[in-house]
CSV table of C-alpha atoms and ligand atoms in Angstrom, one decimal:
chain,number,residue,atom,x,y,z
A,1,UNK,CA,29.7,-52.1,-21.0
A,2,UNK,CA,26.2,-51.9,-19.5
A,3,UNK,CA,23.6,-50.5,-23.0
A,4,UNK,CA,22.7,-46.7,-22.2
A,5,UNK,CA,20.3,-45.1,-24.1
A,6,UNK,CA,21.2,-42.0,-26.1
A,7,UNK,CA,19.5,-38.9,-24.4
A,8,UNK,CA,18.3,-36.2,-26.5
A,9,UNK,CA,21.4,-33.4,-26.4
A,10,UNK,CA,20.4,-30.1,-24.9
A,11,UNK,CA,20.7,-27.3,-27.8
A,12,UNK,CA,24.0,-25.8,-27.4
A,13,UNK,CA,24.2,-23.1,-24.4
A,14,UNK,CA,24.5,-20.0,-26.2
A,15,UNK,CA,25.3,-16.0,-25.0
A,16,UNK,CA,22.0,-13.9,-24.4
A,17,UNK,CA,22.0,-10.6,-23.4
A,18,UNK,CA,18.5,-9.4,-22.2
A,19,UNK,CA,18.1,-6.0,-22.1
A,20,UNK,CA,15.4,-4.8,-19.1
A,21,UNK,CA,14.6,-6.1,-15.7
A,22,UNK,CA,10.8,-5.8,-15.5
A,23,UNK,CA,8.2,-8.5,-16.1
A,24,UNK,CA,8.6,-9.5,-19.5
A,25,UNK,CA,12.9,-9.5,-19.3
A,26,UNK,CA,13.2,-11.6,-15.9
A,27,UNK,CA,10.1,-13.7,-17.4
A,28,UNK,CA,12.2,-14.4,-20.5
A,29,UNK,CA,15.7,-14.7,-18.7
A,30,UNK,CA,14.9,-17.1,-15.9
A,31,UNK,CA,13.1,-19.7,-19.0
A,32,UNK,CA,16.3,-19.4,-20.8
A,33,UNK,CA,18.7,-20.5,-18.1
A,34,UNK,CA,16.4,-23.2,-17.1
A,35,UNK,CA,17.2,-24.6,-20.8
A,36,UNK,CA,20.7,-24.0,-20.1
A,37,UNK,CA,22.0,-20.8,-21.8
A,38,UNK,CA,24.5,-18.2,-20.6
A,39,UNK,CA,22.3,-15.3,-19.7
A,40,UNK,CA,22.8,-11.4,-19.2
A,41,UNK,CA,21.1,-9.1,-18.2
A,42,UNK,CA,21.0,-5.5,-17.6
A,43,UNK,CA,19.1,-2.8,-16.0
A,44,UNK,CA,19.1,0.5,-16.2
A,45,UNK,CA,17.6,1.3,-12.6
A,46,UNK,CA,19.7,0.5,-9.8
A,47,UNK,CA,17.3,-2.6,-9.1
A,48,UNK,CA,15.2,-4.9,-11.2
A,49,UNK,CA,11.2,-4.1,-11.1
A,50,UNK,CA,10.1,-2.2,-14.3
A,51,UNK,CA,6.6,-0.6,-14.1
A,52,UNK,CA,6.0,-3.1,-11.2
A,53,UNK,CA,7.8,-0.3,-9.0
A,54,UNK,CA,8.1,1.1,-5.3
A,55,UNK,CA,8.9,4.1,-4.4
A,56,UNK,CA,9.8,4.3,-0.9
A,57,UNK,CA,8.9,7.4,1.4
A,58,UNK,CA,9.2,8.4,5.5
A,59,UNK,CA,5.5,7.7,5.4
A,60,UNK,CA,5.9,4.2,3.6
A,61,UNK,CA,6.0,2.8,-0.1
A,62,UNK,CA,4.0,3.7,-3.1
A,63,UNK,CA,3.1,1.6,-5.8
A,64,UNK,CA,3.7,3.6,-8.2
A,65,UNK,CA,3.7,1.8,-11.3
A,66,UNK,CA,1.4,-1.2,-12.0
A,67,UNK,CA,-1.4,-1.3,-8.8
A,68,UNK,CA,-2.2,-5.4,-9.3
A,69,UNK,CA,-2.1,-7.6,-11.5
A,70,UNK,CA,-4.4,-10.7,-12.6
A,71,UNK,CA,-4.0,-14.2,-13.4
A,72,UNK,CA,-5.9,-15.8,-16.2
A,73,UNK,CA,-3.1,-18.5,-17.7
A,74,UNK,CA,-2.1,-21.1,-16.4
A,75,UNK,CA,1.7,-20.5,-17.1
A,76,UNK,CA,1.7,-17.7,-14.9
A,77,UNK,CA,0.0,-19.0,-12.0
A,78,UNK,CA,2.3,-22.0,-12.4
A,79,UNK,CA,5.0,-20.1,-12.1
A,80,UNK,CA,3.7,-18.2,-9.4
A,81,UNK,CA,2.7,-21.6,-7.2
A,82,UNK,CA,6.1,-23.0,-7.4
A,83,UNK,CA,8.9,-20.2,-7.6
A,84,UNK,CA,7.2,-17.6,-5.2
A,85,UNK,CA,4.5,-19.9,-2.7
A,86,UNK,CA,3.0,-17.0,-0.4
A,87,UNK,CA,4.5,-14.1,-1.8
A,88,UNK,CA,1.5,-12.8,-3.7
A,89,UNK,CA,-1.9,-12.4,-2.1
A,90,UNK,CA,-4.7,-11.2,-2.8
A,91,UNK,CA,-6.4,-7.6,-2.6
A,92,UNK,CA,-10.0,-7.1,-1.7
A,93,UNK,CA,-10.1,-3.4,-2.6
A,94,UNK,CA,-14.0,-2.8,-2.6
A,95,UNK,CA,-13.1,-1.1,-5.2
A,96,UNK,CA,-15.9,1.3,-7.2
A,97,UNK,CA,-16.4,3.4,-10.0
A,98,UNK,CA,-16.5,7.2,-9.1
A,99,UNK,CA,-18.7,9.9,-10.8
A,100,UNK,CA,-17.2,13.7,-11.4
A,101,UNK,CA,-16.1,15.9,-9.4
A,102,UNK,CA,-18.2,15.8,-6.8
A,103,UNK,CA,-16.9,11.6,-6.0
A,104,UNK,CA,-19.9,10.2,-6.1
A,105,UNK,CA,-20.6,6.3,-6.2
A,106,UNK,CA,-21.8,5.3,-9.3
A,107,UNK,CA,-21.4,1.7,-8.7
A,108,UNK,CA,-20.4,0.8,-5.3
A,109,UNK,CA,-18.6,-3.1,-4.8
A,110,UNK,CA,-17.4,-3.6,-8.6
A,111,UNK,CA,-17.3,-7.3,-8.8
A,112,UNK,CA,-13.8,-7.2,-9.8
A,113,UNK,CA,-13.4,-9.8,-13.0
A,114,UNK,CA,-10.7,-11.2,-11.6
A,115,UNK,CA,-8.8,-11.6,-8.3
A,116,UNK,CA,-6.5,-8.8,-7.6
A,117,UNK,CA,-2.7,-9.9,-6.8
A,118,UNK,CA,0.0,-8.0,-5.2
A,119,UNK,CA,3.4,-9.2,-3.8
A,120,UNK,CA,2.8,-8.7,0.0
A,121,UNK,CA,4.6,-5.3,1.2
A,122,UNK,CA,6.0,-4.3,-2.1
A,123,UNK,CA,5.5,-4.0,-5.6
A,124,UNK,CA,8.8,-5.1,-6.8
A,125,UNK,CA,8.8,-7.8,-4.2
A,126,UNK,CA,7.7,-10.3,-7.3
A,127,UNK,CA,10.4,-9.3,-9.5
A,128,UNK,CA,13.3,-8.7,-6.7
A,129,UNK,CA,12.9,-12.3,-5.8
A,130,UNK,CA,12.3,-13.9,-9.8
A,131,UNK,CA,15.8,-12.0,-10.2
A,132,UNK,CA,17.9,-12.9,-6.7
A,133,UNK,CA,19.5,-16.1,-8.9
A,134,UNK,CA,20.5,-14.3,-11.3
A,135,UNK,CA,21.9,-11.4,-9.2
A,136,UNK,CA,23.5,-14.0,-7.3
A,137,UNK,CA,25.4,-15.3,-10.2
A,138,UNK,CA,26.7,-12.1,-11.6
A,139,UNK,CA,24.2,-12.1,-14.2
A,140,UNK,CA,22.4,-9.1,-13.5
A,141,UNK,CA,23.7,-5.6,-14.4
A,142,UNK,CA,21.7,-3.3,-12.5
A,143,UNK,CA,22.4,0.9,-13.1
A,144,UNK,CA,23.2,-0.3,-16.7
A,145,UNK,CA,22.2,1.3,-19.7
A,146,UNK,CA,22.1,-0.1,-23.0
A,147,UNK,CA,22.8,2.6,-25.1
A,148,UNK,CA,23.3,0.7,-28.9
A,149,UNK,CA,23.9,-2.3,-30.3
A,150,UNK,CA,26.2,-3.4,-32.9
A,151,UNK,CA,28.3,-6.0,-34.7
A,152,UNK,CA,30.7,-7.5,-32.3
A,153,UNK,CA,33.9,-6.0,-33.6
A,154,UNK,CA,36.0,-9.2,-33.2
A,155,UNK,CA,32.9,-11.6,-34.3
A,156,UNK,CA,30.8,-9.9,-36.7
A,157,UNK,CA,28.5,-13.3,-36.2
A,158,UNK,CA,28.2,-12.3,-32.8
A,159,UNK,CA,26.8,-8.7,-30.9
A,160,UNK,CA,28.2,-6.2,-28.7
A,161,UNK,CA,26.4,-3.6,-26.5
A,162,UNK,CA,27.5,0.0,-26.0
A,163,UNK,CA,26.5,0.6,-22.4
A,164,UNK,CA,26.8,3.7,-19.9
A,165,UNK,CA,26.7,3.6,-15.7
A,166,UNK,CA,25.5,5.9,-13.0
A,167,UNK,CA,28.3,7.9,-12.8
A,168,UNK,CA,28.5,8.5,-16.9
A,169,UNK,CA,31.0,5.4,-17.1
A,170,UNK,CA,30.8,3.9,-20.3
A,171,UNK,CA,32.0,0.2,-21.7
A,172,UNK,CA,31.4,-2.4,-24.1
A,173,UNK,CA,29.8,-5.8,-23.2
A,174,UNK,CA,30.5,-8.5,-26.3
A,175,UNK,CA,30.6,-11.7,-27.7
A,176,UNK,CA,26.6,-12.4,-27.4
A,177,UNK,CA,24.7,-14.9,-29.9
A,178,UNK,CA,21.4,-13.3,-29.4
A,179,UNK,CA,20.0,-10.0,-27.8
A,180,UNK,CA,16.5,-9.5,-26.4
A,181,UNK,CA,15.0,-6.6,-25.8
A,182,UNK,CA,12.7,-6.7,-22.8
A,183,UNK,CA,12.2,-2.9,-22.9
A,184,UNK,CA,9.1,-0.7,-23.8
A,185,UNK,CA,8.0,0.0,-27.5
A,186,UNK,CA,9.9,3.1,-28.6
A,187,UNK,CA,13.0,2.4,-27.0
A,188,UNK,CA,13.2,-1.2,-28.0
A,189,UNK,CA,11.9,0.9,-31.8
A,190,UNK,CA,15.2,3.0,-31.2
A,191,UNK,CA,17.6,0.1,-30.2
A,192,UNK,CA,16.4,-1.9,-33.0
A,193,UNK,CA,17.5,1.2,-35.4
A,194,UNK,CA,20.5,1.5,-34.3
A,195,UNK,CA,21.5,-2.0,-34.5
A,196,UNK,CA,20.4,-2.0,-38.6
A,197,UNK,CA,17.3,-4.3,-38.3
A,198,UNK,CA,14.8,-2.1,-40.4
A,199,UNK,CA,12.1,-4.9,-40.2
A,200,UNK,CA,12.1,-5.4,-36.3
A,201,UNK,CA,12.3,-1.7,-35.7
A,202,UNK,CA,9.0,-0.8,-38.0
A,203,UNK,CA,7.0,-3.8,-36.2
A,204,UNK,CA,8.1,-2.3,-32.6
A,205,UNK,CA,7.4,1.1,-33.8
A,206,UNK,CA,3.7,0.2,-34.7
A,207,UNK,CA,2.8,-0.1,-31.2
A,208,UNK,CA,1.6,2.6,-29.2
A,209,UNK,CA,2.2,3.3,-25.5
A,210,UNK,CA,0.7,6.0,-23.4
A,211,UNK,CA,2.1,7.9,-20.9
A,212,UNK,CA,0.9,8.4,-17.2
A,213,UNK,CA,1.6,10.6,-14.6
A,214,UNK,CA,1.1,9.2,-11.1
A,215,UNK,CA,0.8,11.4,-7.8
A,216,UNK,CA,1.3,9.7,-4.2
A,217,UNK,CA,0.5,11.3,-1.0
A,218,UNK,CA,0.8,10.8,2.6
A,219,UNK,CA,-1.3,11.6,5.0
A,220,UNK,CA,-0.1,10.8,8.6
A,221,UNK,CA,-2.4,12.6,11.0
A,222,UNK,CA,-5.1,10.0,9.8
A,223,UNK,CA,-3.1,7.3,11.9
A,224,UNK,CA,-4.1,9.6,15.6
A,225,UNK,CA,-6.1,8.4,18.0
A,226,UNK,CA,-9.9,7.9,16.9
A,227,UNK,CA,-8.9,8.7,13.4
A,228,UNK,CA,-8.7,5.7,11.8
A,229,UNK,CA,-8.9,6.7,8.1
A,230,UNK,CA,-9.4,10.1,6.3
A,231,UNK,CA,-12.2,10.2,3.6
A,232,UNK,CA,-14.2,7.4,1.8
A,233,UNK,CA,-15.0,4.0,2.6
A,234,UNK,CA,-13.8,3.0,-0.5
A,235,UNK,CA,-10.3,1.7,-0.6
A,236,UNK,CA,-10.1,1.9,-4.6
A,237,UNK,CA,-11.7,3.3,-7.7
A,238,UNK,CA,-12.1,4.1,-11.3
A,239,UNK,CA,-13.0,7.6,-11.7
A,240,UNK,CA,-14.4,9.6,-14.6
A,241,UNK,CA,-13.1,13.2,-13.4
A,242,UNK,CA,-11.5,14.2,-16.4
A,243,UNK,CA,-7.7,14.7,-14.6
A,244,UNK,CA,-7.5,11.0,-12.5
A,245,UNK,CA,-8.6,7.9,-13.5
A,246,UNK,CA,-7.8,5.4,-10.9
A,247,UNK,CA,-7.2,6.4,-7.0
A,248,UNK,CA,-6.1,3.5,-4.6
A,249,UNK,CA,-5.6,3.3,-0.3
A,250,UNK,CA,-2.0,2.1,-0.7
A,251,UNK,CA,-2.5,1.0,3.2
A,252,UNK,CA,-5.4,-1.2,2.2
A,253,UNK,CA,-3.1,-3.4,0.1
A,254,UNK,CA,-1.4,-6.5,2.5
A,255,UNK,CA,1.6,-5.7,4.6
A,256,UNK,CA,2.0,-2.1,3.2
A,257,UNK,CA,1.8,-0.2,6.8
A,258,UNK,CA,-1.0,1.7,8.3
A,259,UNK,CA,-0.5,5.2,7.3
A,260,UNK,CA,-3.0,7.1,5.4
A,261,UNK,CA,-1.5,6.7,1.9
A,262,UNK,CA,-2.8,7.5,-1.8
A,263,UNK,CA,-1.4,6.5,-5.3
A,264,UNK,CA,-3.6,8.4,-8.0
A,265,UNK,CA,-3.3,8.0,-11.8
A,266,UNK,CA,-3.8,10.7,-14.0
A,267,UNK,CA,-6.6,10.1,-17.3
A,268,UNK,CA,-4.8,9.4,-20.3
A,269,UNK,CA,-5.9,12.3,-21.7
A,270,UNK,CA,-4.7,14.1,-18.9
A,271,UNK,CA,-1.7,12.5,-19.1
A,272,UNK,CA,-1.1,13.1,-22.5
A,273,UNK,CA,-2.0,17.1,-22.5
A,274,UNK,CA,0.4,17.5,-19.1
A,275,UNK,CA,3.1,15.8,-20.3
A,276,UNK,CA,5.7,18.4,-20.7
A,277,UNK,CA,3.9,20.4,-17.3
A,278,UNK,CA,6.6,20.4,-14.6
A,279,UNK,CA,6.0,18.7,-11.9
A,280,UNK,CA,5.0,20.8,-9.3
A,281,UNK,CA,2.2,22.5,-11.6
A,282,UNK,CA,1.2,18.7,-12.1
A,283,UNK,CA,0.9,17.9,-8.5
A,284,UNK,CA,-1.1,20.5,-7.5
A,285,UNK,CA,-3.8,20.0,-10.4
A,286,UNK,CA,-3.9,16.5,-9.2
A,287,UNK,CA,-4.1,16.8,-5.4
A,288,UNK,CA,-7.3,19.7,-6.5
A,289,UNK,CA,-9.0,16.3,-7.9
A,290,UNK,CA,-7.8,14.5,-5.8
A,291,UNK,CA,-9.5,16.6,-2.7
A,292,UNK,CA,-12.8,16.8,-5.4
A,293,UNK,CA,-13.3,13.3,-5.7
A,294,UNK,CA,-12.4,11.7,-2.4
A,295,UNK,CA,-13.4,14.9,0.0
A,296,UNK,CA,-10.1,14.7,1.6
A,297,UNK,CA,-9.5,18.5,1.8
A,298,UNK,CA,-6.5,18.1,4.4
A,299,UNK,CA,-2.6,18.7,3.7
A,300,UNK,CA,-0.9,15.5,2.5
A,301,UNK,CA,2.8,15.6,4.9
A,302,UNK,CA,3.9,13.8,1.6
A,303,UNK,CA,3.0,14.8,-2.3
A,304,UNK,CA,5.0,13.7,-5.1
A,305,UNK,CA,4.8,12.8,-8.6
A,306,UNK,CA,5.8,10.6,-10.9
A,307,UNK,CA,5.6,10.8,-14.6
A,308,UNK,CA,5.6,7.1,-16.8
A,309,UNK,CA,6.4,8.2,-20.5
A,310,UNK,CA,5.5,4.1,-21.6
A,311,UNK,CA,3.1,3.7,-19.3
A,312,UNK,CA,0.0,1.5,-20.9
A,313,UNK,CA,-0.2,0.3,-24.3
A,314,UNK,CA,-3.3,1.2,-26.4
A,315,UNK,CA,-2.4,-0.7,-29.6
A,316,UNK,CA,-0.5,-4.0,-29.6
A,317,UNK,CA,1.6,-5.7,-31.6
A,318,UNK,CA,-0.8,-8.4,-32.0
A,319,UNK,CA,2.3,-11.1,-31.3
A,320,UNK,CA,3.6,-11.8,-28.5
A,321,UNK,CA,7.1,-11.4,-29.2
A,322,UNK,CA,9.2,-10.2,-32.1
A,323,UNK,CA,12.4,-12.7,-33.4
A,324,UNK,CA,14.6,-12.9,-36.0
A,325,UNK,CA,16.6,-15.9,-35.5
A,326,UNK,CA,19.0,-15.5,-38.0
A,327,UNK,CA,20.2,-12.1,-36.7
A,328,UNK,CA,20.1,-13.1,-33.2
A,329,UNK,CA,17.9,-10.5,-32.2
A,330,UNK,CA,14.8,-10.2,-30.3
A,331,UNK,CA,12.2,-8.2,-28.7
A,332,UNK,CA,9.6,-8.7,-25.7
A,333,UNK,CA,7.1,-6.4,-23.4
A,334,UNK,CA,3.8,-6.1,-22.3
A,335,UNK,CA,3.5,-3.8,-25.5
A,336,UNK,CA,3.4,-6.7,-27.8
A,337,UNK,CA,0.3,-8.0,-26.4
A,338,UNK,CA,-1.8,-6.1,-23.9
A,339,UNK,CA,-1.4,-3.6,-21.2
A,340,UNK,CA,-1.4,-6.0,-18.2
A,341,UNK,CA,1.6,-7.2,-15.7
A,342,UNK,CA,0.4,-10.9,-17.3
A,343,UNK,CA,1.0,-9.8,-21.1
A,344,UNK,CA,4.7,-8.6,-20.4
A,345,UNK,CA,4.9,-12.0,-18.2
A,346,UNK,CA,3.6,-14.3,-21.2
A,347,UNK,CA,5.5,-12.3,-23.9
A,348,UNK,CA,9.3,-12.8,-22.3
A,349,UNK,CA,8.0,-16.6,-21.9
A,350,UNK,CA,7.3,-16.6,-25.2
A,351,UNK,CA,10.3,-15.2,-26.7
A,352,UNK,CA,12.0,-17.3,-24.8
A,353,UNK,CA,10.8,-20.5,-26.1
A,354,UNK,CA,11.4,-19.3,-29.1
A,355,UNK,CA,15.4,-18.7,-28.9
A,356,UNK,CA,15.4,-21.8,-27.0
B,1,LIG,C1,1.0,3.9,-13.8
B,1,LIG,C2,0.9,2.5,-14.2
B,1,LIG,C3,-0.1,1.7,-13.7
B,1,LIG,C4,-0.3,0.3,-14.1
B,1,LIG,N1,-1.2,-0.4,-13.6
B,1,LIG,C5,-1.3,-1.8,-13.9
B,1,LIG,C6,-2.2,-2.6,-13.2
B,1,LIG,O1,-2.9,-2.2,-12.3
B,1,LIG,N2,-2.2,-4.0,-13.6
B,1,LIG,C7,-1.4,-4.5,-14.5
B,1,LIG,O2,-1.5,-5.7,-14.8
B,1,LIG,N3,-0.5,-3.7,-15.2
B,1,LIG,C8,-0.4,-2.4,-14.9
B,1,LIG,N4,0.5,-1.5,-15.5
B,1,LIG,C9,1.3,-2.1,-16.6
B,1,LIG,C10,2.4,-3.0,-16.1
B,1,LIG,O3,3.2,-2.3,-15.1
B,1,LIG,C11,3.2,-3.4,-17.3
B,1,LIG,O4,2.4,-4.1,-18.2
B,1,LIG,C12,4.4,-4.3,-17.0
B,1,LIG,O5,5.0,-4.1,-15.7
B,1,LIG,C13,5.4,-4.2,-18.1
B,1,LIG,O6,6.5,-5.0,-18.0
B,1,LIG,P1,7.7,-5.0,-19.1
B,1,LIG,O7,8.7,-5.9,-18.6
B,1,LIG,O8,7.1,-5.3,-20.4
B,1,LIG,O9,8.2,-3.5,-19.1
B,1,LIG,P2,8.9,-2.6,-18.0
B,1,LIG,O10,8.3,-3.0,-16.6
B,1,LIG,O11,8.8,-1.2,-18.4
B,1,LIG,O12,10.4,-3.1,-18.0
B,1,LIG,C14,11.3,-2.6,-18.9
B,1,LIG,C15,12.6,-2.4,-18.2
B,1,LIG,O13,13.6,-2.1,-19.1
B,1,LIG,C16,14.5,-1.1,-18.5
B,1,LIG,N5,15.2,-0.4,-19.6
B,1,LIG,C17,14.6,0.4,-20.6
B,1,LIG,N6,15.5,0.8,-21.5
B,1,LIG,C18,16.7,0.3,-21.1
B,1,LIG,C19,18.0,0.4,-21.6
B,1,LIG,N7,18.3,1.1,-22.7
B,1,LIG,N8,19.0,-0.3,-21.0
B,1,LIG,C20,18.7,-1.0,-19.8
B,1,LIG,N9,17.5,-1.1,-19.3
B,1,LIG,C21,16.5,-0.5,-19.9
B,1,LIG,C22,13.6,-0.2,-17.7
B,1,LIG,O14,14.3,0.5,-16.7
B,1,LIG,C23,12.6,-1.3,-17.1
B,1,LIG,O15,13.1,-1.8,-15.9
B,1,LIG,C24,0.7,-0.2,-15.1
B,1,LIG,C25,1.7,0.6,-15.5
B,1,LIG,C26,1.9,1.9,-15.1
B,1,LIG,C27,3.0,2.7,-15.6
């Protein structure tokens, strides 16, 4: 018999349930089938995405959620080069830094620090695509809640998740070695709770997220003849008004359509004083700055908005990824190291090396 070396043996394929489709749970979930694990994971929305989300309209989609995002490690634009060629480019927004109410420039051409990304048409294009294996192999449970966690009741070694569906259906998914939470802070701070791990639940709970309410507006009649765009020449800026703190041309981003179309994001301060406001109050307040700061005074055909309860993180974990291996438990999100598309990208990684 011919000599054959002995390989190194893969670690043993174990059960994972990720909990969250967005950056940092599709991040960690692809990494740990690539090392050969049975992976699980489940959604609460009816498709994968997170905060990089679309929200579609007559007039076209919105990105509601994250606006761009950047690319300063190598891991990500690895990853980026070989599982999604082409599917990102870059946006030259022009974008400036707006003064008051009144909209004027402060600082025209902001040398951006670094090149803006977007998936071409669609926000959640990145994701969608990052997730199409696993959907394909019945390992993504999207319109799934994750309600608790607990002790598999047949292998106490093992876990078991409580979950409810869209139509208030409810089961029990068990027999996992591990569960990673890819979801933001206070929920994963909740989840934790529930599921008797004290030490994981203070270190989630020591983060802290703010909220964001977004508005999005159409403006059609901007697309007639000899109109080619309403208001500034701007297609995106940072604003000081005290209500908004970011405005963006959603049709200046690549292969997002040609109708006149606005994503605004209220200050954090704002944000935070609003919260509770219902929405309509909230929209109007923001279209009124919206009109003061761009000089758009017409009618939007289209005028929603969105409220993000975790929206951007203003104090980190400082790690990027929380684990207790001998619990089988684990947590992940943009939360445990920045406020960036990249952080939540780098954390899942992370974790996932970890459990692998
Ligand atoms: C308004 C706004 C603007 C932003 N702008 C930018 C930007 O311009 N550039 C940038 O880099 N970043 C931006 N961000 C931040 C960026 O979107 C996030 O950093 C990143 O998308 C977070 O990814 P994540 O996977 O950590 O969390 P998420 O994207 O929040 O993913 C968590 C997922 O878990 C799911 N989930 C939660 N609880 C449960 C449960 N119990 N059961 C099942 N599923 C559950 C949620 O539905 C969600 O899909 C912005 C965010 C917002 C809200």
């Amino acid at each position: 018999m011919p000599f054959s070396p002995r390989r190194p043996q893969p670690p043993a394929s174990r059960s994972i349930a990720v909990i969250g489709a967005g950056m940092a749970g599709i991040a960690c979930a692809r990494t740990l089938v690539q090392a050969g694990h049975r992976v699980t994971v489940f959604e609460q929305d009816a498709a994968p995405g997170g905060r990089m989300a679309t929200e579609d309209s007559p007039f076209g989609s919105f990105d509601s959620g994250a606006q761009y995002f950047t690319v300063r490690d190598q891991r990500m634009a690895l990853a980026l080069d070989t599982t999604a060629p082409g599917l990102c480019r870059r946006w030259s927004a022009n974008t400036v830094r707006v003064l008051d109410t009144q909209g004027r420039v402060a600082a025209a051409g902001l040398p951006p620090r670094d090149a803006h990304w977007v998936p071409a048409r669609r926000m959640d294009a990145l994701l969608r695509h990052w997730a199409a294996p696993l959907a394909d192999a019945g390992a993504l449970y999207t319109s799934t809640r994750v309600r608790t966690i607990a002790r598999d009741t047949l292998d106490p070694r093992r876990w078991q998740l409580h979950t409810s569906g869209a139509e208030g259906s409810s089961g029990v998914v068990a027999g996992f070695d591990a569960v990673l939470l890819a979801v933001p802070a206070a929920p994963a701070a909740e989840l934790l709770r529930g599921a008797r791990a004290t030490a994981l639940a203070k270190a989630a709970g020591g983060s802290e997220v703010a909220p964001c309410w977004s508005l999005m507006l159409a403006f059609p009649q901007a697309s007639q003849p000899g109109l080619s765009s309403l208001g500034p020449q701007w297609n995106a800026a940072r604003s000081t008004h005290h209500r908004i703190a970011w405005l963006a041309r959603e049709s200046s981003k690549p292969g997002r359509g040609s109708i006149e179309r606005w994503t605004v994001q209220a200050s954090e301060a704002w944000s935070r004083e609003h919260f509770d406001d219902d929405a309509e109050r909230v929209c109007a307040k923001m279209l009124r700055a919206f009109s003061e700061v761009t000089g758009i005074r017409a009618a939007p055909a289209y005028a929603v908005v969105r409220r993000w309860r975790d929206a951007k993180t203003v104090k980190p974990l400082g790690h990027s990824h929380l684990w207790d291996r001998q619990a089988g438990l684990g947590a992940c999100g943009d939360w445990c190291l920045g406020h960036r598309v990249e952080d939540a990208f780098l954390s899942g990684l992370e974790l996932a090396l970890q459990v692998a």
